[in-house]
Amino acid sequence: MTQRLRLDPPVPEDLDEVFAISGDPRTWAHIPGERVTDPRQTEASLETFGAGWREHGLSHWVVRLGEAGAYPPLEPGQVLGTGGVHLLAAVAGTPVWNLGYRLDPACWGHGFATELARYAVERAHAARDSVPVIARVLSTNPASLKVAQKAGLQLRWEGAPSPQTAAAVGDRPASRLILADRELDGDVLAWLVSRG
């Protein structure tokens, strides 16, 4: 839990509320071709996060507005989205904590994503400080870039996205940005770049 947010590991009952956010076109304005249109995609994501909690004791949370503040029209206890860090095995078993967040556009502009991201980075350091925290962001999503930077990550690589990612972005030019809380091993960085 943070000052304003309640953070819970996902459970199957969260599916409908999380899908409503992950299926909202506004949350995918930076890459419209990746919009979630099938609840099974959201269900698979929640299962992945659940597995992260079981295997590593940390992953993405379902984010709810806490009881200690009023942000009309948001209600205490309302699901605001998902976010946190999920452990990925990069190359040769070398892990990275992947920072991510997807919040309801209705709650944008209140600093919730930054509050969530900072807490997630703190928890990652507390759980496994030797593992880098990274974020993969597109230049078409400058708000997400700012959140990652406010959470303490710095730009480590910028370049062309994969053709598949570029096609999902659409007609706008886009760069892939990779941020991390420390310098990255060359093989790990190359693996992250290869993911598009």
Coordinates of C-alpha atoms in Angstrom, one line a residue:
M1 CA 0.0 0.0 0.0
T2 CA 1.2 3.5 -0.7
Q3 CA -0.1 6.8 0.7
R4 CA -3.1 6.9 -1.7
L5 CA -3.2 3.5 -3.4
R6 CA -4.3 0.0 -2.3
L7 CA -2.2 -2.6 -4.0
D8 CA -3.4 -6.3 -4.2
P9 CA -2.1 -9.3 -6.1
P10 CA -4.5 -10.1 -8.8
V11 CA -7.3 -12.6 -8.4
P12 CA -9.7 -13.9 -11.1
E13 CA -12.5 -11.7 -9.8
D14 CA -10.6 -8.7 -10.9
L15 CA -10.9 -9.6 -14.6
D16 CA -13.9 -7.5 -15.6
E17 CA -12.7 -4.3 -14.1
V18 CA -9.2 -4.7 -15.4
F19 CA -10.4 -5.6 -18.9
A20 CA -12.5 -2.5 -19.0
I21 CA -9.3 -0.5 -18.5
S22 CA -7.0 -2.6 -20.7
G23 CA -9.6 -2.5 -23.5
D24 CA -10.1 1.2 -23.4
P25 CA -8.7 2.7 -26.6
R26 CA -7.4 5.7 -24.7
T27 CA -4.9 3.5 -22.8
W28 CA -3.4 2.4 -26.1
A29 CA -3.3 5.8 -27.9
H30 CA 0.5 5.5 -28.2
I31 CA 0.3 2.1 -29.9
P32 CA -3.3 1.5 -31.1
G33 CA -2.5 -1.8 -32.8
E34 CA -1.8 -3.5 -29.5
R35 CA -5.1 -2.6 -27.9
V36 CA -6.6 -5.5 -25.9
T37 CA -9.9 -6.6 -27.4
D38 CA -10.4 -10.0 -25.9
P39 CA -10.9 -10.6 -22.2
R40 CA -8.8 -13.7 -22.5
Q41 CA -5.8 -11.5 -23.1
T42 CA -6.4 -9.7 -19.9
E43 CA -7.0 -13.0 -18.1
A44 CA -3.7 -14.3 -19.4
S45 CA -1.9 -11.2 -18.1
L46 CA -3.5 -11.6 -14.7
E47 CA -2.4 -15.2 -14.6
T48 CA 1.1 -14.2 -15.5
F49 CA 1.2 -11.7 -12.7
G50 CA -0.3 -14.2 -10.3
A51 CA 2.5 -16.7 -11.2
G52 CA 5.1 -13.9 -10.6
W53 CA 3.7 -13.5 -7.1
R54 CA 3.8 -17.2 -6.4
E55 CA 7.2 -17.8 -7.8
H56 CA 9.1 -14.6 -6.8
G57 CA 6.9 -12.9 -4.2
L58 CA 6.5 -9.8 -6.3
S59 CA 4.8 -8.9 -9.6
H60 CA 2.1 -6.5 -10.8
W61 CA -0.7 -5.4 -8.5
V62 CA -4.3 -4.6 -9.1
V63 CA -4.3 -0.9 -8.2
R64 CA -7.2 0.6 -6.3
L65 CA -7.8 4.0 -4.9
G66 CA -7.2 4.0 -1.2
E67 CA -9.6 5.2 1.4
A68 CA -7.6 8.3 2.4
G69 CA -8.5 10.7 -0.4
A70 CA -11.2 12.0 -2.6
Y71 CA -10.6 12.5 -6.3
P72 CA -14.0 13.0 -7.9
P73 CA -15.4 11.2 -9.8
L74 CA -13.1 8.4 -8.5
E75 CA -14.4 6.4 -5.6
P76 CA -12.3 4.8 -2.8
G77 CA -11.8 1.1 -3.6
Q78 CA -12.2 1.7 -7.3
V79 CA -9.9 -0.3 -9.6
L80 CA -7.5 2.2 -11.3
G81 CA -5.6 -0.4 -13.3
T82 CA -2.5 -2.6 -12.9
G83 CA 1.2 -2.0 -12.4
G84 CA 4.3 -3.1 -10.7
V85 CA 7.5 -5.1 -11.6
H86 CA 7.5 -8.5 -13.1
L87 CA 10.6 -10.7 -13.1
L88 CA 11.8 -11.7 -16.6
A89 CA 14.6 -14.1 -17.5
A90 CA 16.6 -12.2 -20.1
V91 CA 19.6 -14.1 -21.4
A92 CA 21.3 -17.2 -19.9
G93 CA 19.0 -16.9 -16.9
T94 CA 20.0 -13.3 -16.1
P95 CA 16.8 -11.7 -14.7
V96 CA 15.4 -8.2 -14.9
W97 CA 12.5 -6.6 -13.1
N98 CA 10.3 -5.2 -15.9
L99 CA 8.4 -2.0 -14.6
G100 CA 5.0 -1.5 -16.1
Y101 CA 1.7 0.4 -15.4
R102 CA -1.6 0.7 -17.2
L103 CA -4.1 3.0 -15.4
D104 CA -7.6 4.2 -16.2
P105 CA -7.5 7.5 -18.1
A106 CA -10.0 8.8 -15.6
C107 CA -7.3 8.8 -13.0
W108 CA -4.5 10.3 -15.1
G109 CA -3.0 13.6 -14.0
H110 CA -3.1 12.9 -10.2
G111 CA 0.4 11.4 -9.9
F112 CA -0.9 7.9 -9.2
A113 CA 1.4 6.2 -11.9
T114 CA 4.5 7.9 -10.4
E115 CA 3.5 6.9 -6.9
L116 CA 2.9 3.3 -8.0
A117 CA 6.2 3.2 -10.1
R118 CA 8.3 4.5 -7.2
Y119 CA 6.9 2.0 -4.8
A120 CA 7.4 -0.8 -7.3
V121 CA 11.0 0.1 -7.7
E122 CA 11.5 0.2 -4.0
R123 CA 9.9 -3.2 -3.6
A124 CA 12.1 -4.6 -6.4
H125 CA 15.2 -3.4 -4.7
A126 CA 14.1 -4.8 -1.4
A127 CA 13.3 -8.2 -2.9
R128 CA 16.4 -8.6 -5.2
D129 CA 18.6 -5.6 -5.2
S130 CA 21.1 -7.3 -7.6
V131 CA 18.5 -7.4 -10.3
P132 CA 18.2 -4.4 -12.6
V133 CA 14.8 -2.6 -12.9
I134 CA 14.1 -1.8 -16.5
A135 CA 11.2 -0.1 -18.5
R136 CA 10.6 -0.3 -22.2
V137 CA 8.7 2.8 -23.4
L138 CA 7.8 4.2 -26.8
S139 CA 8.5 7.8 -27.7
T140 CA 4.8 8.1 -28.6
N141 CA 4.1 7.8 -24.8
P142 CA 6.0 10.7 -23.2
A143 CA 3.9 10.5 -20.0
S144 CA 5.1 6.9 -19.4
L145 CA 8.7 8.0 -20.0
K146 CA 8.3 10.7 -17.4
V147 CA 6.9 8.3 -14.9
A148 CA 9.8 5.8 -15.4
Q149 CA 12.3 8.7 -15.0
K150 CA 10.6 9.9 -11.8
A151 CA 10.9 6.4 -10.5
G152 CA 14.7 6.7 -10.8
L153 CA 15.3 5.0 -14.2
Q154 CA 17.5 6.5 -16.8
L155 CA 17.6 6.2 -20.5
R156 CA 20.1 3.5 -21.5
W157 CA 19.2 2.9 -25.2
E158 CA 17.1 4.6 -27.9
G159 CA 16.5 3.2 -31.4
A160 CA 14.1 2.0 -34.0
P161 CA 11.4 -0.4 -32.8
S162 CA 10.7 -3.7 -34.5
P163 CA 8.7 -3.6 -37.7
Q164 CA 5.8 -5.2 -35.8
T165 CA 5.9 -2.5 -33.1
A166 CA 6.2 0.2 -35.7
A167 CA 3.1 -1.2 -37.5
A168 CA 1.1 -1.3 -34.3
V169 CA 2.0 2.4 -33.6
G170 CA 0.6 3.4 -37.0
D171 CA 1.6 6.4 -39.1
R172 CA 3.5 8.3 -36.5
P173 CA 7.3 8.0 -36.2
A174 CA 8.3 6.2 -33.0
S175 CA 11.5 5.2 -31.2
R176 CA 11.9 2.4 -28.6
L177 CA 13.4 3.7 -25.3
I178 CA 15.0 1.4 -22.8
L179 CA 15.5 2.7 -19.3
A180 CA 17.1 1.1 -16.3
D181 CA 18.1 1.9 -12.7
R182 CA 21.8 1.0 -13.6
E183 CA 24.0 0.2 -16.5
L184 CA 23.0 -3.0 -18.2
D185 CA 25.1 -5.9 -19.3
G186 CA 25.5 -5.8 -23.1
D187 CA 23.8 -9.2 -23.6
V188 CA 20.8 -8.1 -21.5
L189 CA 20.5 -4.9 -23.4
A190 CA 20.7 -6.7 -26.7
W191 CA 17.9 -9.1 -25.5
L192 CA 15.7 -6.1 -24.5
V193 CA 16.3 -4.4 -27.9
S194 CA 15.4 -7.7 -29.7
R195 CA 12.0 -7.6 -28.0
G196 CA 11.0 -4.7 -30.2

